[in-house]
Amino acid sequence: MLLSIQGLQKSFGELTVLKDIDLDVGKGKVVTIMGPSGSGKTTLLRCLNGLEIPNQGYYQFHDGFTLDFNQKLSKKEMLQLRRKSGMVFQSYNLFPHKTALENVIEGPVVVQRKDKQSAISHAKQLLSKVGLEDKMDLYPHQLSGGQEQRVGIARALAIEPELMLFDEPTSALDPELIGEVLGVIKDLANEGWTMVVVTHEVSFAKHVSDHVIFMDGGYIVEQGNPKDVLEQPQKPRTKQFLKRILPEV
Amino acid sequence: MVEGAIKYTIPLALVSFLIGVIIALLTAVMRLSSMTIVRAPAVFYVSAIRGTPLLVQLFIVFYGLPSIGLTIAPLPSAVIAFSLNVGAYASEVIRASISSIPKGQWEAGYTVGMTYGTTLRRIILPQATRVSIPPLSNTFISLVKDTSLASLILVTELFRKAQEIAANTFDFLLLYTEAAVLYWIICFLLSIIQEIIERRLERYIAK
């Protein structure tokens, strides 16, 4: 296991949005989180890298790094948690004042203090990998949504995280641009990256992921291998949801 | 008069503005803090400066402080008063500019491993700068004109020079109009500089 989570709970004021979450993320595995909006799936993803701080819960990483959210954690521990993962946002959140290449080298050069030349050559490799070798010097506003999102993926990969997190990476895209982004994520899965993906793309979940989590009302309702959860769901809530989002055949 | 402008008005405005912006940046960051103990002094400072006339602030520094044994020469007094004044006004501009940058930019900074300070410096401020140039230019242009108040604490800047000459020649209309034109020219040049800076900073923005 790359990361093992036990008893995660998160509330915003009075409102509890995540309850009794236990989750294992295997090394090199792709975990997809599905569920209706408001089910807590994005919050769960954001808890994994500390953008949201859980109120309770226990994280154990494979390298022995542990976090106990029942106690107050230091800034240093939170920073250490954040630096374990790279994040791809629904709305890309590229730095608009930097070119594609500058977006990608920002983490390695500024945070990891890598030599600029080697960071640039690594960034060029990553941008080629996502199919943007000819767009490196363009600013985000000069790119299409799909291109922006692929820069976002390259930027997250550049810090060489142990875990890649995707928050509905294709939800803001025009339908014809979804494929190019999913294609990149699929390549990463084949390369053995450990990933947690929040998505509504059932076919992606079925064919690319190793483990599917279905959430509703802040709980994990059902989880297992994608074929079981998506083709023979056990819980009524899962059945109902899948019926609604899958086109009638 | 031109001598007064070059030797006093322009340097006084420039130095006070630069110091003021540094104070403003610090105050803005303090005001955005979630800790009351950090935020409260900044709120108090801004409220006190914005709630009192600049002329009164200037007089407190120059005429008031000597009675507690703190005598400051006219020019430094003016710099202190103007810097503190600009600091308060500009801090509101900078605070609003920082707040106008989407939360996603902070998060993107955090997720590439940055701390709060690094994200502020590398990601947020460069974007906030662009937003704050027009209102900060306003503050600067106001300041240039406000420096005429320094004539009342014996700084021989542009307007004081005009008064001195007029006292001898009685050409009030001519001399004060000439002073007005000089201020106008300075402010006109400033607005041109503002435009150049805005255009440079806008190169990465969709048109």
Coordinates of C-alpha atoms in Angstrom, one line a residue:
Chain A
M1 CA 0.0 0.0 0.0
L2 CA 1.2 3.4 -0.9
L3 CA -1.3 5.1 1.4
S4 CA -3.6 3.7 4.0
I5 CA -6.3 5.9 5.5
Q6 CA -8.4 5.0 8.5
G7 CA -11.4 6.7 10.2
L8 CA -11.2 9.9 8.1
Q9 CA -13.8 12.4 9.1
K10 CA -14.2 16.0 7.8
S11 CA -16.7 18.6 8.6
F12 CA -17.2 22.2 7.6
G13 CA -18.7 23.8 10.7
E14 CA -21.8 21.9 11.6
L15 CA -21.9 20.0 8.3
T16 CA -20.1 16.7 8.2
V17 CA -19.1 16.0 4.7
L18 CA -17.0 12.8 5.1
K19 CA -17.7 10.1 7.6
D20 CA -15.8 6.9 8.6
I21 CA -13.7 6.8 5.4
D22 CA -11.3 3.9 5.2
L23 CA -9.3 3.7 2.0
D24 CA -6.2 2.0 0.7
V25 CA -4.3 3.2 -2.3
G26 CA -2.1 0.5 -3.7
K27 CA 1.3 1.4 -5.2
G28 CA 0.9 1.7 -9.0
K29 CA -2.9 1.4 -8.7
V30 CA -5.5 3.6 -10.2
V31 CA -8.4 4.4 -7.8
T32 CA -11.5 6.2 -9.2
I33 CA -14.0 7.9 -6.9
M34 CA -17.5 8.3 -8.3
G35 CA -20.7 9.6 -6.9
P36 CA -23.3 12.3 -7.2
S37 CA -22.3 15.9 -6.6
G38 CA -22.3 16.8 -2.9
S39 CA -21.3 13.2 -2.0
G40 CA -17.9 14.3 -0.7
K41 CA -15.7 12.9 -3.4
T42 CA -13.8 16.1 -4.2
T43 CA -13.4 16.8 -0.5
L44 CA -12.0 13.3 0.0
L45 CA -9.5 13.9 -2.8
R46 CA -8.6 17.3 -1.3
C47 CA -8.0 15.7 2.1
L48 CA -5.5 13.4 0.5
N49 CA -3.1 16.3 -0.1
G50 CA -4.1 18.5 2.8
L51 CA -5.9 21.2 0.8
E52 CA -8.6 20.3 3.2
I53 CA -7.5 19.2 6.7
P54 CA -9.5 16.3 8.1
N55 CA -10.9 16.6 11.6
Q56 CA -10.2 13.0 12.4
G57 CA -8.3 10.2 10.8
Y58 CA -5.0 8.5 10.4
Y59 CA -2.8 8.4 7.3
Q60 CA 0.0 5.9 6.9
F61 CA 2.3 6.1 3.9
H62 CA 4.5 3.1 2.7
D63 CA 7.7 4.9 3.6
G64 CA 6.7 5.1 7.3
F65 CA 5.4 8.7 7.2
T66 CA 2.2 8.9 9.3
L67 CA -0.2 11.6 10.2
D68 CA -2.7 11.6 13.0
F69 CA -5.4 14.2 12.4
N70 CA -6.8 13.7 15.9
Q71 CA -3.9 15.8 17.0
K72 CA -2.9 19.3 15.8
L73 CA -0.4 18.9 13.0
S74 CA 2.5 21.3 12.4
K75 CA 2.8 23.3 9.2
K76 CA 5.9 21.2 8.4
E77 CA 3.9 18.0 8.5
M78 CA 1.2 19.5 6.3
L79 CA 3.8 20.6 3.8
Q80 CA 5.3 17.2 3.8
L81 CA 1.9 15.7 3.1
R82 CA 1.3 18.1 0.3
R83 CA 4.6 17.4 -1.4
K84 CA 3.8 13.7 -1.7
S85 CA 1.2 14.3 -4.3
G86 CA 0.6 16.3 -7.5
M87 CA -2.9 17.6 -8.2
V88 CA -4.8 18.2 -11.4
F89 CA -7.8 20.6 -11.0
Q90 CA -11.1 20.6 -12.8
S91 CA -10.5 24.3 -13.7
Y92 CA -6.8 23.7 -14.6
N93 CA -5.6 26.6 -12.4
L94 CA -2.6 27.2 -14.5
F95 CA -0.5 30.2 -13.6
P96 CA -1.7 32.7 -16.2
H97 CA 1.4 34.9 -16.0
K98 CA 3.7 32.1 -17.0
T99 CA 4.1 30.2 -20.2
A100 CA 3.4 26.4 -20.4
L101 CA 7.0 25.6 -19.9
E102 CA 7.3 28.1 -17.0
N103 CA 4.2 26.6 -15.4
V104 CA 5.9 23.2 -15.5
I105 CA 9.3 24.2 -14.1
E106 CA 7.9 26.4 -11.3
G107 CA 7.7 23.5 -8.8
P108 CA 11.0 21.9 -9.5
V109 CA 13.0 25.1 -9.7
V110 CA 11.3 27.2 -6.9
V111 CA 10.3 24.4 -4.5
Q112 CA 12.7 21.6 -5.1
R113 CA 15.6 23.9 -6.0
K114 CA 16.6 21.9 -9.0
D115 CA 19.0 23.2 -11.5
K116 CA 17.1 25.3 -14.0
Q117 CA 18.6 23.7 -17.2
S118 CA 17.8 20.1 -16.1
A119 CA 14.3 21.2 -14.9
I120 CA 13.7 22.7 -18.4
S121 CA 14.8 19.6 -20.2
H122 CA 12.7 17.4 -17.9
A123 CA 9.7 19.8 -18.4
K124 CA 10.2 19.6 -22.2
Q125 CA 10.1 15.8 -22.0
L126 CA 6.9 16.0 -19.9
L127 CA 5.2 18.5 -22.3
S128 CA 6.2 16.2 -25.2
K129 CA 4.7 13.3 -23.4
V130 CA 1.3 15.1 -23.2
G131 CA 1.6 16.1 -26.8
L132 CA 2.4 19.8 -26.4
E133 CA 6.0 20.0 -27.5
D134 CA 5.1 22.8 -29.9
K135 CA 3.1 24.9 -27.4
M136 CA 5.8 25.3 -24.7
D137 CA 6.2 29.0 -25.0
L138 CA 2.5 29.9 -25.1
Y139 CA 0.6 31.4 -22.3
P140 CA -2.4 29.6 -20.9
H141 CA -4.9 31.9 -22.5
Q142 CA -3.5 30.9 -25.9
L143 CA -4.3 27.3 -25.3
S144 CA -7.5 25.3 -25.6
G145 CA -9.1 23.7 -22.6
G146 CA -7.7 20.3 -23.4
Q147 CA -4.2 21.7 -23.9
E148 CA -4.4 23.7 -20.7
Q149 CA -5.4 20.6 -18.8
R150 CA -2.5 18.6 -20.3
V151 CA -0.1 21.4 -19.2
G152 CA -1.8 21.0 -15.7
I153 CA -0.9 17.3 -15.8
A154 CA 2.7 18.0 -16.9
R155 CA 3.0 20.6 -14.1
A156 CA 1.8 18.0 -11.5
L157 CA 4.1 15.3 -12.9
A158 CA 7.1 17.7 -12.8
I159 CA 7.5 17.5 -9.0
E160 CA 7.7 13.8 -9.3
P161 CA 5.0 13.0 -6.8
E162 CA 4.4 9.5 -5.4
L163 CA 0.7 10.0 -5.9
M164 CA -1.2 11.8 -8.7
L165 CA -4.6 13.3 -7.8
F166 CA -7.2 14.3 -10.4
D167 CA -10.3 16.3 -9.5
E168 CA -12.8 15.8 -12.3
P169 CA -10.1 16.6 -14.9
T170 CA -12.5 16.5 -17.8
S171 CA -15.6 18.0 -16.4
A172 CA -14.8 21.5 -17.7
L173 CA -13.9 20.4 -21.2
D174 CA -15.9 20.4 -24.4
P175 CA -16.9 16.8 -25.3
E176 CA -14.4 16.6 -28.2
L177 CA -11.5 17.5 -26.0
I178 CA -12.2 15.0 -23.3
G179 CA -10.5 12.1 -25.2
E180 CA -7.1 13.8 -25.4
V181 CA -7.0 14.3 -21.6
L182 CA -8.3 10.9 -20.7
G183 CA -5.7 9.4 -23.2
V184 CA -2.9 11.1 -21.3
I185 CA -4.2 9.8 -17.9
K186 CA -4.5 6.4 -19.4
D187 CA -0.9 6.5 -20.5
L188 CA 0.2 7.4 -17.0
A189 CA -1.7 4.5 -15.6
N190 CA 0.1 2.2 -18.0
E191 CA 3.4 3.7 -16.9
G192 CA 2.6 2.6 -13.3
W193 CA 1.8 5.9 -11.7
T194 CA -0.3 5.7 -8.5
M195 CA -3.4 7.8 -9.1
V196 CA -6.7 8.8 -7.5
V197 CA -9.2 10.1 -9.9
V198 CA -12.5 11.7 -9.2
T199 CA -14.6 11.4 -12.4
H200 CA -17.9 10.9 -14.0
E201 CA -16.4 9.0 -16.9
V202 CA -17.8 5.5 -16.4
S203 CA -16.0 3.9 -19.3
F204 CA -12.7 5.4 -18.0
A205 CA -13.4 4.0 -14.5
K206 CA -14.2 0.6 -16.0
H207 CA -11.3 0.3 -18.3
V208 CA -8.4 2.1 -16.6
S209 CA -8.9 1.9 -12.9
D210 CA -8.1 -1.0 -10.6
H211 CA -10.4 0.0 -7.9
V212 CA -13.7 2.0 -7.8
I213 CA -15.1 3.8 -4.9
F214 CA -18.7 4.9 -4.9
M215 CA -19.6 7.7 -2.5
D216 CA -22.9 9.1 -1.3
G217 CA -23.7 11.5 1.5
G218 CA -20.2 11.5 2.8
Y219 CA -19.9 7.8 3.1
I220 CA -18.2 5.2 0.9
V221 CA -21.3 3.2 -0.1
E222 CA -19.6 0.6 -2.1
Q223 CA -16.1 -0.2 -3.4
G224 CA -14.3 -2.9 -5.2
N225 CA -13.0 -3.8 -8.6
P226 CA -14.5 -1.8 -11.4
K227 CA -16.3 -4.7 -13.1
D228 CA -18.1 -5.6 -9.9
V229 CA -19.1 -2.1 -8.8
L230 CA -20.0 -0.8 -12.2
E231 CA -21.7 -3.9 -13.7
Q232 CA -23.2 -5.6 -10.7
P233 CA -23.6 -3.0 -8.1
Q234 CA -24.9 -4.4 -4.8
K235 CA -26.2 -1.3 -3.1
P236 CA -29.4 0.4 -4.3
R237 CA -27.9 3.8 -4.2
T238 CA -25.1 2.7 -6.6
K239 CA -27.6 1.1 -9.0
Q240 CA -29.7 4.2 -9.0
F241 CA -26.8 6.5 -9.7
L242 CA -25.3 4.4 -12.5
K243 CA -28.7 4.0 -14.1
R244 CA -29.1 7.7 -14.2
I245 CA -25.6 8.6 -15.7
L246 CA -25.3 5.6 -18.1
P247 CA -27.1 6.1 -21.4
E248 CA -29.9 3.6 -22.0
V249 CA -28.8 0.9 -24.4
Chain B
M1 CA 9.5 76.8 -9.4
V2 CA 10.8 74.1 -11.7
E3 CA 13.7 73.9 -9.4
G4 CA 11.3 73.3 -6.5
A5 CA 9.6 70.6 -8.5
I6 CA 12.8 68.8 -9.5
K7 CA 14.6 69.1 -6.1
Y8 CA 11.6 68.6 -3.8
T9 CA 8.2 67.8 -5.2
I10 CA 9.2 64.8 -7.4
P11 CA 11.7 63.2 -5.1
L12 CA 9.4 63.7 -2.1
A13 CA 6.5 62.0 -3.9
L14 CA 8.7 59.2 -5.3
V15 CA 10.4 58.3 -2.0
S16 CA 7.2 58.6 0.0
F17 CA 5.4 56.4 -2.5
L18 CA 8.0 53.7 -2.5
I19 CA 8.2 53.6 1.3
G20 CA 4.4 53.8 1.4
V21 CA 4.0 50.8 -0.9
I22 CA 6.3 48.7 1.2
I23 CA 4.3 49.6 4.3
A24 CA 1.1 48.9 2.3
L25 CA 2.2 45.5 1.3
L26 CA 3.0 44.5 4.8
T27 CA -0.2 46.0 6.1
A28 CA -2.3 44.2 3.4
V29 CA -0.7 40.8 4.2
M30 CA -1.3 41.5 8.0
R31 CA -5.0 42.4 7.2
L32 CA -5.5 39.1 5.3
S33 CA -4.1 37.1 8.2
S34 CA -6.5 34.8 10.0
M35 CA -4.9 35.7 13.4
T36 CA -6.6 38.6 15.1
I37 CA -3.4 39.6 16.9
V38 CA -1.8 40.2 13.5
R39 CA -4.8 41.7 11.8
A40 CA -5.8 44.1 14.6
P41 CA -2.8 46.5 14.4
A42 CA -3.2 46.8 10.6
V43 CA -6.9 47.5 10.9
F44 CA -6.2 50.2 13.5
Y45 CA -3.5 51.8 11.4
V46 CA -5.6 52.0 8.3
S47 CA -8.6 53.3 10.2
A48 CA -6.6 56.0 12.0
I49 CA -4.8 57.3 8.9
R50 CA -7.9 57.2 6.7
G51 CA -10.0 58.8 9.4
T52 CA -7.8 61.9 9.8
P53 CA -6.8 64.7 7.5
L54 CA -3.3 64.5 5.9
L55 CA -2.6 68.1 6.9
V56 CA -3.2 67.2 10.6
Q57 CA -0.9 64.1 10.2
L58 CA 1.8 66.3 8.7
F59 CA 1.4 68.9 11.6
I60 CA 1.6 66.2 14.2
V61 CA 4.9 64.9 12.9
F62 CA 6.5 68.3 12.3
Y63 CA 5.0 70.6 15.0
G64 CA 3.7 68.0 17.5
L65 CA 6.5 65.6 18.0
P66 CA 9.1 68.3 19.1
S67 CA 7.1 68.7 22.3
I68 CA 8.1 65.1 23.3
G69 CA 11.6 65.8 22.3
L70 CA 11.5 64.5 18.8
T71 CA 12.4 67.2 16.4
I72 CA 12.5 66.2 12.8
A73 CA 13.6 68.4 9.9
P74 CA 10.9 69.6 7.4
L75 CA 11.8 67.2 4.5
P76 CA 12.0 64.0 6.6
S77 CA 8.9 65.0 8.4
A78 CA 7.1 65.2 5.1
V79 CA 8.4 61.9 4.0
I80 CA 7.3 60.2 7.2
A81 CA 3.8 61.7 7.1
F82 CA 3.3 61.0 3.4
S83 CA 4.6 57.5 3.5
L84 CA 2.3 56.6 6.4
N85 CA -0.6 58.2 4.6
V86 CA 0.1 56.4 1.3
G87 CA 0.7 53.2 3.2
A88 CA -2.8 53.1 4.6
Y89 CA -4.6 53.9 1.3
A90 CA -2.4 51.7 -0.8
S91 CA -2.8 48.8 1.6
E92 CA -6.5 48.7 0.8
V93 CA -5.7 48.7 -2.9
I94 CA -3.2 45.8 -2.5
R95 CA -5.5 43.9 -0.2
A96 CA -8.3 44.1 -2.7
S97 CA -6.0 43.1 -5.5
I98 CA -4.7 40.0 -3.6
S99 CA -8.3 39.0 -2.8
S100 CA -9.3 39.3 -6.4
I101 CA -7.0 36.5 -7.4
P102 CA -9.0 33.2 -7.6
K103 CA -8.5 30.8 -4.7
G104 CA -7.5 28.2 -7.3
Q105 CA -4.2 30.0 -7.8
W106 CA -3.3 29.7 -4.1
E107 CA -4.2 26.0 -4.3
A108 CA -2.2 25.4 -7.4
G109 CA 0.8 27.0 -5.7
Y110 CA 0.3 24.8 -2.6
T111 CA 0.0 21.6 -4.7
V112 CA 3.3 22.2 -6.5
G113 CA 4.7 22.2 -2.9
M114 CA 4.9 25.9 -2.2
T115 CA 4.5 27.5 1.3
Y116 CA 2.1 30.4 1.9
G117 CA 4.9 32.9 1.5
T118 CA 6.3 31.4 -1.7
T119 CA 2.8 31.2 -3.3
L120 CA 2.2 34.9 -2.3
R121 CA 5.5 36.0 -3.8
R122 CA 5.7 33.8 -7.0
I123 CA 2.0 33.4 -7.9
I124 CA -0.3 35.8 -6.3
L125 CA 1.6 39.1 -6.2
P126 CA 2.7 39.1 -9.8
Q127 CA -1.0 38.8 -10.8
A128 CA -2.2 41.2 -8.1
T129 CA 0.3 43.8 -9.3
R130 CA -1.4 44.0 -12.7
V131 CA -4.8 44.5 -11.0
S132 CA -3.4 47.1 -8.7
I133 CA -1.6 49.3 -11.2
P134 CA -4.5 51.6 -12.1
P135 CA -5.7 52.3 -8.5
L136 CA -2.1 52.6 -7.3
S137 CA -1.4 55.1 -10.0
N138 CA -4.4 57.1 -8.7
T139 CA -2.8 57.0 -5.2
F140 CA 0.5 58.2 -6.6
I141 CA -1.0 61.0 -8.6
S142 CA -3.0 62.2 -5.6
L143 CA 0.3 62.1 -3.6
V144 CA 2.1 64.3 -6.1
K145 CA -0.6 67.0 -5.6
D146 CA -0.7 66.4 -1.9
T147 CA 3.0 67.2 -1.6
S148 CA 1.9 70.9 -2.0
L149 CA 0.9 70.6 1.7
A150 CA 4.5 70.3 2.6
S151 CA 4.8 74.0 1.8
L152 CA 3.1 74.5 5.2
I153 CA 5.9 72.9 7.0
L154 CA 8.5 74.9 5.2
V155 CA 9.6 72.5 2.5
T156 CA 10.6 74.6 -0.4
E157 CA 8.8 72.5 -3.0
L158 CA 7.0 73.7 -6.1
F159 CA 4.1 75.4 -4.4
R160 CA 6.2 77.0 -1.7
K161 CA 8.4 78.5 -4.4
A162 CA 5.4 79.9 -6.2
Q163 CA 4.2 81.5 -2.9
E164 CA 7.7 83.0 -2.3
I165 CA 7.9 84.5 -5.7
A166 CA 4.3 85.8 -5.6
A167 CA 4.9 87.4 -2.2
N168 CA 7.4 89.7 -4.0
T169 CA 5.8 90.3 -7.3
F170 CA 2.1 90.1 -6.4
D171 CA 1.5 88.1 -9.7
F172 CA -0.7 85.6 -7.8
L173 CA -2.8 84.6 -10.8
L174 CA 0.1 84.0 -13.1
L175 CA 2.3 82.3 -10.6
Y176 CA -0.3 80.0 -9.1
T177 CA -1.5 79.1 -12.6
E178 CA 2.0 78.3 -13.5
A179 CA 2.3 76.1 -10.5
A180 CA -1.0 74.4 -11.5
V181 CA 0.3 73.7 -15.0
L182 CA 3.5 72.2 -13.6
Y183 CA 1.6 69.8 -11.4
W184 CA -0.6 68.9 -14.4
I185 CA 2.5 68.2 -16.5
I186 CA 4.0 65.9 -13.9
C187 CA 0.7 64.0 -13.5
F188 CA 0.3 63.8 -17.2
L189 CA 3.7 62.2 -17.6
L190 CA 2.8 59.8 -14.8
S191 CA -0.4 58.7 -16.5
I192 CA 1.7 57.9 -19.6
I193 CA 4.1 55.8 -17.6
Q194 CA 1.1 54.1 -16.1
E195 CA -0.2 53.2 -19.5
I196 CA 3.2 51.8 -20.5
I197 CA 3.4 49.6 -17.4
E198 CA -0.2 48.4 -17.8
R199 CA 0.5 47.4 -21.4
R200 CA 3.6 45.5 -20.4
L201 CA 1.8 43.6 -17.7
E202 CA -1.1 42.7 -19.9
R203 CA 0.9 40.6 -22.4
Y204 CA -0.3 37.3 -20.9
I205 CA -4.0 38.3 -20.7
A206 CA -6.5 37.3 -23.3
K207 CA -7.7 40.2 -25.3

